[in-house]
CSV table of C-alpha atoms and ligand atoms in Angstrom, one decimal:
chain,number,residue,atom,x,y,z
B,1,MET,CA,7.7,-50.2,46.1
B,2,LYS,CA,9.7,-53.5,46.4
B,3,HIS,CA,12.7,-54.4,44.3
B,4,LEU,CA,14.2,-57.8,43.7
B,5,VAL,CA,17.9,-58.2,42.7
B,6,TRP,CA,18.7,-61.6,41.0
B,7,PHE,CA,22.3,-62.6,41.8
B,8,ARG,CA,23.9,-65.1,39.4
B,9,ASN,CA,27.7,-65.1,38.6
B,10,ASP,CA,28.0,-61.7,40.2
B,11,LEU,CA,28.1,-62.6,43.9
B,12,ARG,CA,29.4,-59.2,45.1
B,13,VAL,CA,28.1,-56.0,46.5
B,14,GLY,CA,30.7,-53.6,45.0
B,15,ASP,CA,30.7,-52.7,41.3
B,16,ASN,CA,27.3,-54.3,40.9
B,17,PRO,CA,25.0,-52.2,38.6
B,18,ALA,CA,21.9,-54.2,39.3
B,19,LEU,CA,22.2,-53.9,43.0
B,20,ALA,CA,23.3,-50.2,42.9
B,21,HIS,CA,20.3,-49.3,40.7
B,22,ALA,CA,17.8,-51.2,42.9
B,23,CYS,CA,19.3,-49.5,46.1
B,24,ALA,CA,19.0,-46.1,44.5
B,25,GLN,CA,15.2,-46.4,44.2
B,26,PRO,CA,12.9,-45.5,47.0
B,27,GLY,CA,11.5,-48.7,48.7
B,28,GLN,CA,12.7,-52.0,50.0
B,29,VAL,CA,15.3,-54.3,48.3
B,30,GLU,CA,15.4,-58.0,48.5
B,31,ALA,CA,17.7,-60.5,46.7
B,32,VAL,CA,17.5,-63.9,45.3
B,33,TYR,CA,19.8,-66.7,44.0
B,34,LEU,CA,18.3,-69.5,42.0
B,35,ALA,CA,19.8,-72.9,42.8
B,36,ALA,CA,19.1,-75.9,40.5
B,37,PRO,CA,20.4,-78.9,42.5
B,38,GLU,CA,18.8,-81.5,40.2
B,39,GLN,CA,20.3,-80.0,37.1
B,40,TRP,CA,23.7,-79.6,38.8
B,41,ARG,CA,23.7,-83.2,39.8
B,42,ARG,CA,22.8,-84.2,36.3
B,43,HIS,CA,25.7,-82.2,34.9
B,44,GLY,CA,27.9,-83.9,37.5
B,45,LEU,CA,29.1,-80.7,39.3
B,46,GLY,CA,31.7,-81.8,41.8
B,47,ASP,CA,31.6,-81.2,45.6
B,48,ASN,CA,34.4,-78.6,45.4
B,49,LYS,CA,32.4,-76.5,43.1
B,50,LEU,CA,29.1,-76.8,44.9
B,51,ASP,CA,30.8,-76.0,48.2
B,52,TRP,CA,32.5,-72.9,46.7
B,53,ILE,CA,29.1,-71.6,45.5
B,54,ARG,CA,27.5,-72.3,48.9
B,55,LEU,CA,30.2,-70.6,50.9
B,56,ASN,CA,30.2,-67.6,48.8
B,57,LEU,CA,26.5,-67.3,49.0
B,58,ALA,CA,26.8,-67.4,52.8
B,59,ALA,CA,29.4,-64.6,52.6
B,60,LEU,CA,27.2,-62.6,50.3
B,61,GLN,CA,24.2,-63.1,52.5
B,62,GLN,CA,26.1,-61.6,55.4
B,63,ARG,CA,27.2,-58.6,53.5
B,64,LEU,CA,23.7,-58.0,52.2
B,65,ALA,CA,22.3,-58.4,55.7
B,66,ARG,CA,24.5,-55.5,56.7
B,67,LEU,CA,22.7,-53.5,54.1
B,68,GLY,CA,19.3,-54.7,55.3
B,69,ILE,CA,18.8,-56.8,52.3
B,70,PRO,CA,17.6,-60.5,52.8
B,71,LEU,CA,18.9,-63.0,50.3
B,72,HIS,CA,16.5,-65.8,49.4
B,73,ILE,CA,17.7,-69.1,47.8
B,74,ALA,CA,15.0,-70.2,45.4
B,75,VAL,CA,15.2,-73.8,44.2
B,76,ALA,CA,14.3,-74.7,40.6
B,77,GLU,CA,14.3,-78.2,39.1
B,78,ARG,CA,15.8,-77.0,35.8
B,79,PHE,CA,17.3,-73.9,34.2
B,80,GLU,CA,14.1,-73.5,32.2
B,81,ASP,CA,12.0,-73.1,35.3
B,82,ALA,CA,13.6,-69.7,36.1
B,83,ALA,CA,10.7,-67.7,34.7
B,84,ASP,CA,8.1,-69.4,36.9
B,85,CYS,CA,10.3,-69.2,39.9
B,86,MET,CA,11.0,-65.4,39.6
B,87,VAL,CA,7.4,-64.5,38.9
B,88,SER,CA,6.0,-66.5,41.8
B,89,LEU,CA,8.6,-65.2,44.2
B,90,MET,CA,7.9,-61.6,43.1
B,91,GLN,CA,4.1,-62.1,43.4
B,92,GLN,CA,4.3,-63.8,46.8
B,93,ARG,CA,6.5,-61.0,48.2
B,94,GLY,CA,4.7,-58.2,46.5
B,95,MET,CA,7.7,-57.1,44.5
B,96,SER,CA,7.3,-55.0,41.3
B,97,HIS,CA,10.8,-54.6,39.9
B,98,LEU,CA,13.4,-57.2,38.9
B,99,TYR,CA,17.1,-56.2,38.5
B,100,LEU,CA,19.9,-58.3,37.1
B,101,ASN,CA,23.3,-58.1,35.3
B,102,ALA,CA,23.8,-59.9,31.9
B,103,GLU,CA,25.8,-63.1,31.6
B,104,PRO,CA,27.5,-64.5,28.6
B,105,GLY,CA,26.2,-67.7,26.8
B,106,TYR,CA,23.4,-68.7,24.5
B,107,ASP,CA,21.3,-70.6,27.0
B,108,GLU,CA,21.7,-67.9,29.6
B,109,ALA,CA,20.4,-65.3,27.1
B,110,GLN,CA,17.5,-67.5,26.2
B,111,ARG,CA,16.6,-68.0,29.8
B,112,ASP,CA,16.8,-64.3,30.5
B,113,ARG,CA,14.5,-63.6,27.5
B,114,GLN,CA,11.9,-66.1,28.9
B,115,VAL,CA,12.1,-64.5,32.4
B,116,GLN,CA,11.7,-61.0,30.9
B,117,GLN,CA,8.6,-62.1,28.9
B,118,ALA,CA,7.0,-63.8,31.9
B,119,VAL,CA,7.8,-60.8,34.2
B,120,GLN,CA,6.5,-58.2,31.8
B,121,GLN,CA,3.4,-60.3,31.0
B,122,CYS,CA,2.4,-60.1,34.7
B,123,GLY,CA,2.8,-56.3,34.6
B,124,LEU,CA,6.1,-56.3,36.5
B,125,TYR,CA,9.2,-54.4,35.6
B,126,TRP,CA,12.5,-55.7,34.3
B,127,HIS,CA,15.9,-54.0,34.4
B,128,ARG,CA,18.9,-55.7,32.9
B,129,PHE,CA,22.4,-54.2,33.0
B,130,SER,CA,25.6,-55.0,31.1
B,131,GLU,CA,28.1,-57.4,32.6
B,132,ARG,CA,31.0,-55.5,34.2
B,133,ASN,CA,33.6,-56.5,31.7
B,134,LEU,CA,36.5,-54.3,30.7
B,135,LEU,CA,35.2,-53.9,27.1
B,136,GLU,CA,31.8,-54.0,25.4
B,137,PRO,CA,32.1,-56.7,22.8
B,138,ASP,CA,30.4,-54.4,20.2
B,139,SER,CA,33.0,-51.7,20.6
B,140,LEU,CA,35.8,-53.7,18.9
B,141,PHE,CA,36.0,-54.7,15.2
B,142,ASN,CA,38.8,-55.2,12.8
B,143,GLY,CA,39.5,-53.0,9.7
B,144,GLN,CA,36.8,-54.8,7.7
B,145,GLY,CA,34.2,-54.2,10.4
B,146,GLN,CA,34.3,-57.9,11.4
B,147,PRO,CA,34.9,-59.4,14.9
B,148,TYR,CA,38.5,-60.3,15.6
B,149,ARG,CA,39.4,-63.9,15.6
B,150,VAL,CA,43.0,-63.5,16.5
B,151,PHE,CA,44.1,-62.5,20.0
B,152,THR,CA,47.1,-60.2,19.2
B,153,PRO,CA,45.2,-57.6,17.1
B,154,PHE,CA,42.3,-57.8,19.5
B,155,ALA,CA,44.5,-57.1,22.5
B,156,ARG,CA,46.3,-54.2,20.6
B,157,LYS,CA,42.9,-52.6,20.0
B,158,ALA,CA,41.6,-53.4,23.4
B,159,ARG,CA,44.6,-51.7,25.1
B,160,THR,CA,43.7,-48.4,23.2
B,161,LEU,CA,40.2,-48.6,24.8
B,162,LEU,CA,41.3,-49.5,28.3
B,163,PRO,CA,41.6,-45.8,29.4
B,164,THR,CA,37.8,-45.5,28.9
B,165,VAL,CA,37.0,-48.3,31.4
B,166,SER,CA,34.7,-46.7,34.0
B,167,GLU,CA,35.6,-46.6,37.7
B,168,PRO,CA,34.0,-49.4,39.8
B,169,ILE,CA,30.5,-48.6,41.0
B,170,VAL,CA,30.7,-48.0,44.8
B,171,SER,CA,28.8,-50.3,47.2
B,172,PRO,CA,25.4,-49.1,48.2
B,173,ASP,CA,25.2,-47.4,51.6
B,174,PRO,CA,23.8,-49.5,54.4
B,175,TYR,CA,20.0,-49.5,54.3
B,176,PRO,CA,19.1,-46.7,56.8
B,177,LEU,CA,15.6,-47.7,57.8
B,178,SER,CA,15.7,-51.3,59.0
B,179,ALA,CA,17.7,-53.4,61.4
B,180,PRO,CA,20.2,-55.9,59.8
B,181,VAL,CA,18.4,-59.0,58.6
B,182,GLU,CA,19.3,-62.4,60.1
B,183,PRO,CA,20.7,-64.8,57.5
B,184,GLU,CA,17.9,-67.1,56.4
B,185,ALA,CA,18.8,-68.8,53.1
B,186,GLN,CA,18.7,-72.6,53.0
B,187,TRP,CA,21.2,-74.4,50.9
B,188,PRO,CA,19.7,-77.4,49.1
B,189,LEU,CA,22.7,-79.8,49.0
B,190,GLY,CA,24.9,-81.0,51.8
B,191,VAL,CA,28.6,-80.7,51.0
B,192,SER,CA,31.7,-79.9,52.8
B,193,ASN,CA,34.6,-77.4,52.5
B,194,ARG,CA,37.8,-79.1,51.2
B,195,PHE,CA,39.9,-76.3,49.8
B,196,SER,CA,41.9,-73.3,50.7
B,197,TRP,CA,40.3,-70.3,49.1
B,198,GLN,CA,38.4,-68.2,51.6
B,199,PRO,CA,35.0,-67.2,50.4
B,200,GLY,CA,33.6,-63.6,50.1
B,201,GLU,CA,34.5,-60.2,48.7
B,202,GLU,CA,36.9,-59.3,51.5
B,203,ALA,CA,38.9,-62.5,50.9
B,204,ALA,CA,39.0,-61.7,47.1
B,205,TRP,CA,40.3,-58.2,47.8
B,206,THR,CA,43.0,-59.5,50.2
B,207,ARG,CA,44.2,-61.9,47.6
B,208,LEU,CA,44.3,-59.2,44.9
B,209,GLN,CA,46.1,-56.8,47.2
B,210,ASP,CA,48.7,-59.5,48.2
B,211,PHE,CA,49.3,-60.4,44.6
B,212,ILE,CA,49.7,-56.7,43.6
B,213,GLU,CA,52.1,-56.1,46.4
B,214,GLN,CA,54.1,-59.3,46.3
B,215,GLY,CA,53.5,-61.1,43.0
B,216,VAL,CA,52.7,-59.0,40.0
B,217,GLU,CA,56.2,-57.6,39.4
B,218,THR,CA,57.7,-61.1,38.9
B,219,TYR,CA,54.6,-62.6,37.2
B,220,HIS,CA,56.2,-62.8,33.8
B,221,GLN,CA,59.1,-64.8,35.2
B,222,CYS,CA,57.1,-67.1,37.6
B,223,ARG,CA,53.7,-67.7,35.9
B,224,ASP,CA,54.7,-70.9,34.1
B,225,PHE,CA,56.1,-73.0,37.0
B,226,PRO,CA,53.3,-74.9,38.7
B,227,ALA,CA,55.3,-75.7,41.9
B,228,GLN,CA,55.4,-71.9,42.6
B,229,SER,CA,52.7,-69.5,43.7
B,230,GLY,CA,53.5,-67.3,40.7
B,231,THR,CA,50.0,-66.5,39.6
B,232,SER,CA,47.3,-64.6,41.4
B,233,GLY,CA,44.8,-67.4,42.2
B,234,LEU,CA,42.1,-64.9,41.6
B,235,SER,CA,40.2,-67.1,39.0
B,236,PRO,CA,37.7,-68.7,41.5
B,237,TYR,CA,36.7,-65.2,42.5
B,238,LEU,CA,36.4,-63.8,39.0
B,239,ALA,CA,34.4,-66.8,37.8
B,240,LEU,CA,31.7,-66.3,40.4
B,241,GLY,CA,31.9,-62.5,40.1
B,242,ILE,CA,33.0,-62.1,43.7
B,243,ILE,CA,35.3,-59.5,42.3
B,244,SER,CA,34.8,-57.8,38.9
B,245,PRO,CA,37.4,-57.4,36.1
B,246,VAL,CA,36.8,-53.6,36.4
B,247,GLN,CA,37.8,-53.6,40.0
B,248,VAL,CA,40.9,-55.8,39.2
B,249,TYR,CA,41.9,-53.6,36.3
B,250,HIS,CA,41.8,-50.4,38.3
B,251,ALA,CA,43.8,-51.9,41.2
B,252,LEU,CA,46.4,-53.1,38.6
B,253,SER,CA,46.5,-49.7,36.9
B,254,ARG,CA,47.5,-48.1,40.2
B,255,ALA,CA,50.4,-50.7,40.5
B,256,GLY,CA,52.6,-49.4,37.7
B,257,ALA,CA,53.3,-50.6,34.2
B,258,GLY,CA,56.3,-52.9,34.5
B,259,GLU,CA,56.8,-56.2,32.5
B,260,GLY,CA,54.9,-58.2,35.2
B,261,GLN,CA,52.0,-55.9,35.2
B,262,GLN,CA,51.8,-55.9,31.4
B,263,CYS,CA,52.0,-59.6,31.2
B,264,TRP,CA,49.2,-60.0,33.8
B,265,LEU,CA,47.0,-57.5,31.9
B,266,ASN,CA,47.5,-59.6,28.8
B,267,GLU,CA,46.0,-62.6,30.7
B,268,LEU,CA,43.0,-60.5,31.8
B,269,LEU,CA,42.6,-59.7,28.1
B,270,TRP,CA,42.5,-63.4,27.2
B,271,ARG,CA,39.5,-63.6,29.5
B,272,GLU,CA,37.9,-60.7,27.7
B,273,PHE,CA,38.8,-62.2,24.3
B,274,TYR,CA,37.0,-65.5,25.1
B,275,ARG,CA,33.9,-63.6,26.2
B,276,TYR,CA,34.1,-61.5,23.1
B,277,LEU,CA,34.2,-64.6,20.9
B,278,MET,CA,31.1,-66.1,22.8
B,279,HIS,CA,29.2,-62.9,22.1
B,280,HIS,CA,30.1,-62.7,18.4
B,281,PHE,CA,30.0,-66.4,17.6
B,282,PRO,CA,27.0,-67.9,19.5
B,283,LYS,CA,27.8,-71.3,18.0
B,284,LEU,CA,30.6,-71.6,20.5
B,285,SER,CA,28.1,-72.0,23.3
B,286,ARG,CA,26.3,-74.6,21.3
B,287,ASP,CA,29.1,-77.2,21.5
B,288,GLN,CA,30.5,-76.2,18.1
B,289,ALA,CA,34.1,-75.5,17.2
B,290,MET,CA,35.2,-72.2,15.8
B,291,TYR,CA,36.8,-74.1,12.9
B,292,PRO,CA,35.0,-77.5,12.6
B,293,ASP,CA,37.1,-78.5,9.6
B,294,LYS,CA,40.2,-78.7,11.9
B,295,GLU,CA,38.5,-81.4,14.1
B,296,PRO,CA,39.4,-85.0,13.3
B,297,ILE,CA,36.9,-87.9,13.8
B,298,TRP,CA,37.4,-88.6,17.5
B,299,HIS,CA,38.1,-92.1,19.0
B,300,ASN,CA,36.3,-91.7,22.3
B,301,ASN,CA,37.5,-94.4,24.6
B,302,SER,CA,35.7,-94.4,28.0
B,303,ALA,CA,38.3,-96.5,29.8
B,304,TRP,CA,41.1,-94.1,28.7
B,305,PHE,CA,39.0,-91.1,29.6
B,306,GLU,CA,38.5,-92.5,33.1
B,307,ARG,CA,42.3,-92.9,33.5
B,308,TRP,CA,42.8,-89.4,32.4
B,309,CYS,CA,40.1,-88.1,34.8
B,310,GLN,CA,41.7,-89.9,37.7
B,311,GLY,CA,45.2,-88.9,37.0
B,312,LYS,CA,46.4,-92.4,36.1
B,313,THR,CA,47.8,-92.0,32.6
B,314,GLY,CA,51.4,-93.0,33.7
B,315,PHE,CA,52.7,-89.5,32.6
B,316,ALA,CA,53.7,-87.8,35.8
B,317,LEU,CA,53.0,-84.2,35.0
B,318,VAL,CA,49.7,-85.0,33.4
B,319,ASP,CA,48.7,-87.0,36.4
B,320,ALA,CA,49.9,-84.4,38.9
B,321,GLY,CA,47.7,-81.8,37.1
B,322,MET,CA,44.6,-84.0,37.1
B,323,ARG,CA,45.1,-84.9,40.7
B,324,GLN,CA,45.6,-81.2,41.6
B,325,LEU,CA,42.2,-80.6,39.9
B,326,ASN,CA,40.4,-83.4,41.7
B,327,GLN,CA,41.9,-82.6,45.1
B,328,THR,CA,41.7,-78.8,45.1
B,329,GLY,CA,39.2,-77.8,42.4
B,330,TRP,CA,41.9,-75.8,40.7
B,331,MET,CA,44.8,-76.5,38.2
B,332,HIS,CA,47.8,-74.4,37.2
B,333,ASN,CA,47.5,-73.0,33.7
B,334,ARG,CA,50.6,-74.8,32.5
B,335,THR,CA,49.2,-78.2,33.4
B,336,ARG,CA,45.7,-77.2,32.1
B,337,MET,CA,47.3,-76.8,28.7
B,338,LEU,CA,49.3,-80.0,29.0
B,339,CYS,CA,46.3,-82.1,30.3
B,340,ALA,CA,44.0,-80.8,27.6
B,341,SER,CA,46.5,-81.4,24.9
B,342,PHE,CA,47.1,-84.9,26.2
B,343,LEU,CA,43.4,-85.8,26.1
B,344,VAL,CA,43.0,-84.6,22.6
B,345,LYS,CA,46.2,-85.1,20.8
B,346,ASP,CA,47.5,-88.2,22.6
B,347,LEU,CA,44.3,-90.0,23.5
B,348,HIS,CA,42.2,-88.7,20.6
B,349,ILE,CA,39.2,-88.1,22.8
B,350,ASP,CA,36.8,-85.3,21.9
B,351,TRP,CA,37.7,-82.0,23.6
B,352,ARG,CA,34.1,-81.6,24.7
B,353,TRP,CA,34.5,-84.5,27.1
B,354,GLY,CA,37.4,-82.7,28.7
B,355,GLU,CA,35.6,-79.4,28.7
B,356,ARG,CA,32.7,-81.0,30.6
B,357,TYR,CA,35.0,-82.6,33.1
B,358,PHE,CA,36.9,-79.4,33.8
B,359,MET,CA,33.6,-77.5,34.3
B,360,GLN,CA,32.4,-80.1,36.8
B,361,GLN,CA,35.6,-79.9,38.9
B,362,LEU,CA,37.0,-76.3,38.5
B,363,LEU,CA,36.1,-73.8,41.2
B,364,ASP,CA,36.9,-71.2,38.5
B,365,GLY,CA,34.9,-73.1,35.8
B,366,ASP,CA,33.9,-70.3,33.4
B,367,PHE,CA,32.1,-71.3,30.3
B,368,ALA,CA,33.8,-68.9,28.0
B,369,SER,CA,37.4,-69.3,29.2
B,370,ASN,CA,37.1,-73.0,29.5
B,371,ASN,CA,35.6,-73.5,26.1
B,372,GLY,CA,38.3,-71.1,24.7
B,373,GLY,CA,41.1,-73.0,26.5
B,374,TRP,CA,39.8,-76.4,25.2
B,375,GLN,CA,39.4,-75.3,21.6
B,376,TRP,CA,42.8,-73.7,21.8
B,377,ALA,CA,44.3,-77.0,23.0
B,378,ALA,CA,42.4,-79.0,20.4
B,379,GLY,CA,43.5,-76.8,17.6
B,380,CYS,CA,40.0,-75.9,16.3
B,381,GLY,CA,39.5,-72.6,18.1
B,382,ALA,CA,40.2,-69.0,17.4
B,383,ASP,CA,43.9,-68.4,17.4
B,384,ALA,CA,44.5,-72.0,18.5
B,385,ALA,CA,47.6,-74.1,18.9
B,386,PRO,CA,48.2,-75.6,15.5
B,387,TYR,CA,47.1,-79.2,15.1
B,388,PHE,CA,50.7,-80.4,14.4
B,389,ARG,CA,52.2,-78.8,17.6
B,390,HIS,CA,52.1,-81.2,20.5
B,391,PHE,CA,53.0,-80.8,24.1
B,392,SER,CA,55.4,-83.5,25.2
B,393,PRO,CA,54.7,-84.5,28.8
B,394,SER,CA,58.3,-85.3,29.5
B,395,ARG,CA,59.7,-82.1,27.9
B,396,GLN,CA,57.1,-80.0,29.7
B,397,ALA,CA,58.2,-81.6,33.0
B,398,GLU,CA,61.9,-80.9,32.3
B,399,ARG,CA,61.2,-77.3,31.5
B,400,PHE,CA,58.6,-76.3,34.0
B,401,ASP,CA,59.0,-78.7,37.0
B,402,ALA,CA,62.7,-79.7,36.7
B,403,GLN,CA,63.0,-80.5,40.4
B,404,GLY,CA,59.8,-82.5,40.4
B,405,ASP,CA,58.3,-80.5,43.3
B,406,TYR,CA,54.9,-80.2,41.8
B,407,GLN,CA,54.8,-83.8,40.7
B,408,ARG,CA,55.8,-85.0,44.1
B,409,ARG,CA,53.2,-82.8,45.8
B,410,PHE,CA,50.3,-84.6,44.0
B,411,LEU,CA,51.9,-88.0,43.3
B,412,PRO,CA,52.8,-89.4,46.7
B,413,GLU,CA,53.9,-92.7,45.1
B,414,LEU,CA,56.9,-90.8,43.7
B,415,GLY,CA,58.4,-90.5,47.2
B,416,ASP,CA,61.5,-88.3,47.8
B,417,GLY,CA,64.0,-89.9,45.6
B,418,GLU,CA,64.6,-90.0,41.8
B,419,LEU,CA,61.6,-89.3,39.7
B,420,HIS,CA,60.6,-92.7,38.5
B,421,TYR,CA,57.0,-93.1,37.3
B,422,PRO,CA,56.3,-96.2,35.2
B,423,ASN,CA,53.4,-97.5,33.1
B,424,GLU,CA,52.8,-94.8,30.4
B,425,MET,CA,49.4,-95.8,29.0
B,426,ILE,CA,50.3,-94.9,25.4
B,427,ASP,CA,53.3,-94.2,23.2
B,428,HIS,CA,53.3,-90.4,23.1
B,429,LYS,CA,55.3,-90.1,19.9
B,430,ALA,CA,53.2,-92.5,17.9
B,431,GLN,CA,49.9,-91.1,19.2
B,432,SER,CA,51.0,-87.6,18.3
B,433,GLN,CA,51.9,-88.6,14.8
B,434,ARG,CA,48.6,-90.4,14.4
B,435,PHE,CA,46.7,-87.2,15.5
B,436,THR,CA,48.4,-85.1,12.9
B,437,GLN,CA,47.5,-87.8,10.3
B,438,MET,CA,43.9,-87.8,11.5
B,439,VAL,CA,43.5,-84.0,11.1
B,440,LYS,CA,45.1,-84.2,7.6
B,441,GLU,CA,42.7,-87.0,6.6
B,442,MET,CA,39.8,-84.9,7.7
B,443,THR,CA,41.0,-81.9,5.8
B,444,HIS,CA,41.4,-84.1,2.8
B,445,VAL,CA,37.8,-85.4,3.2
B,446,ASP,CA,36.5,-81.9,3.4
B,447,GLU,CA,38.3,-80.8,0.3
B,448,SER,CA,37.1,-83.6,-1.8
T,1,FAD,P1,46.5,-65.5,36.6
T,1,FAD,O1,47.6,-66.0,35.8
T,1,FAD,O2,46.8,-64.8,37.8
T,1,FAD,O3,45.6,-64.6,35.6
T,1,FAD,C1,44.7,-63.6,36.1
T,1,FAD,C2,43.3,-63.9,35.5
T,1,FAD,O4,43.4,-63.7,34.1
T,1,FAD,C3,42.8,-65.2,35.8
T,1,FAD,O5,42.2,-65.3,37.1
T,1,FAD,C4,41.8,-65.4,34.7
T,1,FAD,O6,40.6,-64.8,35.0
T,1,FAD,C5,42.5,-64.7,33.5
T,1,FAD,N1,43.2,-65.6,32.7
T,1,FAD,C6,44.5,-66.0,32.9
T,1,FAD,N2,44.9,-66.9,31.9
T,1,FAD,C7,43.8,-67.0,31.1
T,1,FAD,C8,43.6,-67.7,29.9
T,1,FAD,N3,44.5,-68.5,29.3
T,1,FAD,N4,42.4,-67.7,29.3
T,1,FAD,C9,41.4,-66.9,29.9
T,1,FAD,N5,41.6,-66.2,31.0
T,1,FAD,C10,42.8,-66.2,31.6
T,1,FAD,N6,40.2,-69.9,33.3
T,1,FAD,C11,39.1,-69.7,34.0
T,1,FAD,O7,39.0,-68.7,34.7
T,1,FAD,N7,38.1,-70.6,34.0
T,1,FAD,C12,38.1,-71.8,33.3
T,1,FAD,O8,37.2,-72.6,33.3
T,1,FAD,C13,39.3,-72.1,32.6
T,1,FAD,N8,39.5,-73.2,31.9
T,1,FAD,C14,40.6,-73.5,31.2
T,1,FAD,C15,40.7,-74.6,30.4
T,1,FAD,C16,41.9,-74.9,29.7
T,1,FAD,C17,42.0,-76.2,28.9
T,1,FAD,C18,42.9,-74.0,29.7
T,1,FAD,C19,44.2,-74.2,28.9
T,1,FAD,C20,42.8,-72.8,30.4
T,1,FAD,C21,41.7,-72.5,31.2
T,1,FAD,N9,41.5,-71.3,31.9
T,1,FAD,C22,40.4,-71.1,32.6
T,1,FAD,C23,42.6,-70.2,31.8
T,1,FAD,C24,43.6,-70.3,32.9
T,1,FAD,O9,44.2,-71.5,33.1
T,1,FAD,C25,43.1,-69.8,34.3
T,1,FAD,O10,42.4,-68.6,34.1
T,1,FAD,C26,44.3,-69.6,35.3
T,1,FAD,O11,45.0,-70.7,35.4
T,1,FAD,C27,43.7,-69.1,36.6
T,1,FAD,O12,44.7,-68.9,37.5
T,1,FAD,P2,45.0,-67.5,38.1
T,1,FAD,O13,43.8,-66.8,38.6
T,1,FAD,O14,46.1,-67.7,39.1
T,1,FAD,O15,45.5,-66.7,36.8
């Protein structure tokens, strides 16, 4: 019997139910990753992101090779071609069983249903396992039996369920019968490595261990200052599933329960919350706001958008954040909030434009967290920042980058002297007031 494991955003060997189940069966195991370069180009995925995927696939391939499992890279034109691709690969290689772990998102669920149908119609077998999140979305409801829409009660309930989180699934033993397989996968796009995260599971564990030993205790004090390395930097690993939240949670639980640890756990729960919302409110993955009546009529201005993308708004902390994103493929959470708020509440551009741009550039681009973050900033999401609360770029800079170290790091034109950064592209106060007015007008239109 031959088994095929389909890797998606779960590029790890440890805590991987699909892989563990396939390896527990008698017979040979092979693995596949489906690349869709045409589609990625159309969606504008940046080089940083493509490179990150490529490097992590190479690392996974080496780990799998040690287990005697070859990893194939199948190339599909489009997302919708997955069914044909899987069936023809299985038939060509005489494989009878397909194993995979679930992913969040409406399109992903549709695609999986199509693949399931095609596989089963050909008399092949299909085994789908739950994603390794901390909580099953169907295990938490409010007192009225409805899904939570507010984070605090969700998190309170979630904390009562955390003791039931299962232990990580151990990695399968090395395949005893065959010699290690030489890496063979061919990557379909030529890109180069330009960032500092090391790929692979070992690197993810090193980062987690370092943070737990050196960073988590002071996390609550340091996490808001973008010039410091006060956060874990684990998001690029979590987003591609190189490490699972279950693995992270168990490592954290062994590290004590101080203020830093509790605060960090809260952030992991935000990640769970956004996935939970995606599950219970499928409209969120269809470009819709949680509360559409809180959206104004947007004034999308391409030239303004371009300046924002390039980090040329004339507001130093906004520009530093955007340039950090463009240069490194990552942005600190404090500046993500500010840059998102600026696009929406100062430039009055649809949050979906910003959401798309972040997904193209971020190594940790995660549909649920990104969508949640953008709707939060735009004021139309679950438990969002109210429409009348605005981030002031200068006030944020005074509070969170008072010495200007972060701004100087990404804006070489500032030099070493006094922070002087001219040419603000808009009047922040006037644009903020206008935004509040726009939302009020919208609410008025809806009511009439
Ligand atoms: P840490 O502070 O060390 O937190 C640990 C982990 O908890 C993170 O790796 C992440 O998985 C999770 N986490 C932390 N904060 C949040 C949060 N606010 N929402 C959801 N999960 C959180 N995070 C992504 O992983 N992918 C995205 O695409 C993404 N897009 C965002 C877009 C906007 C507009 C905003 C405001 C936030 C977004 N975030 C996103 C959340 C957050 O900014 C990043 O998770 C965080 O900066 C990652 O850095 P870290 O790993 O050092 O986080």
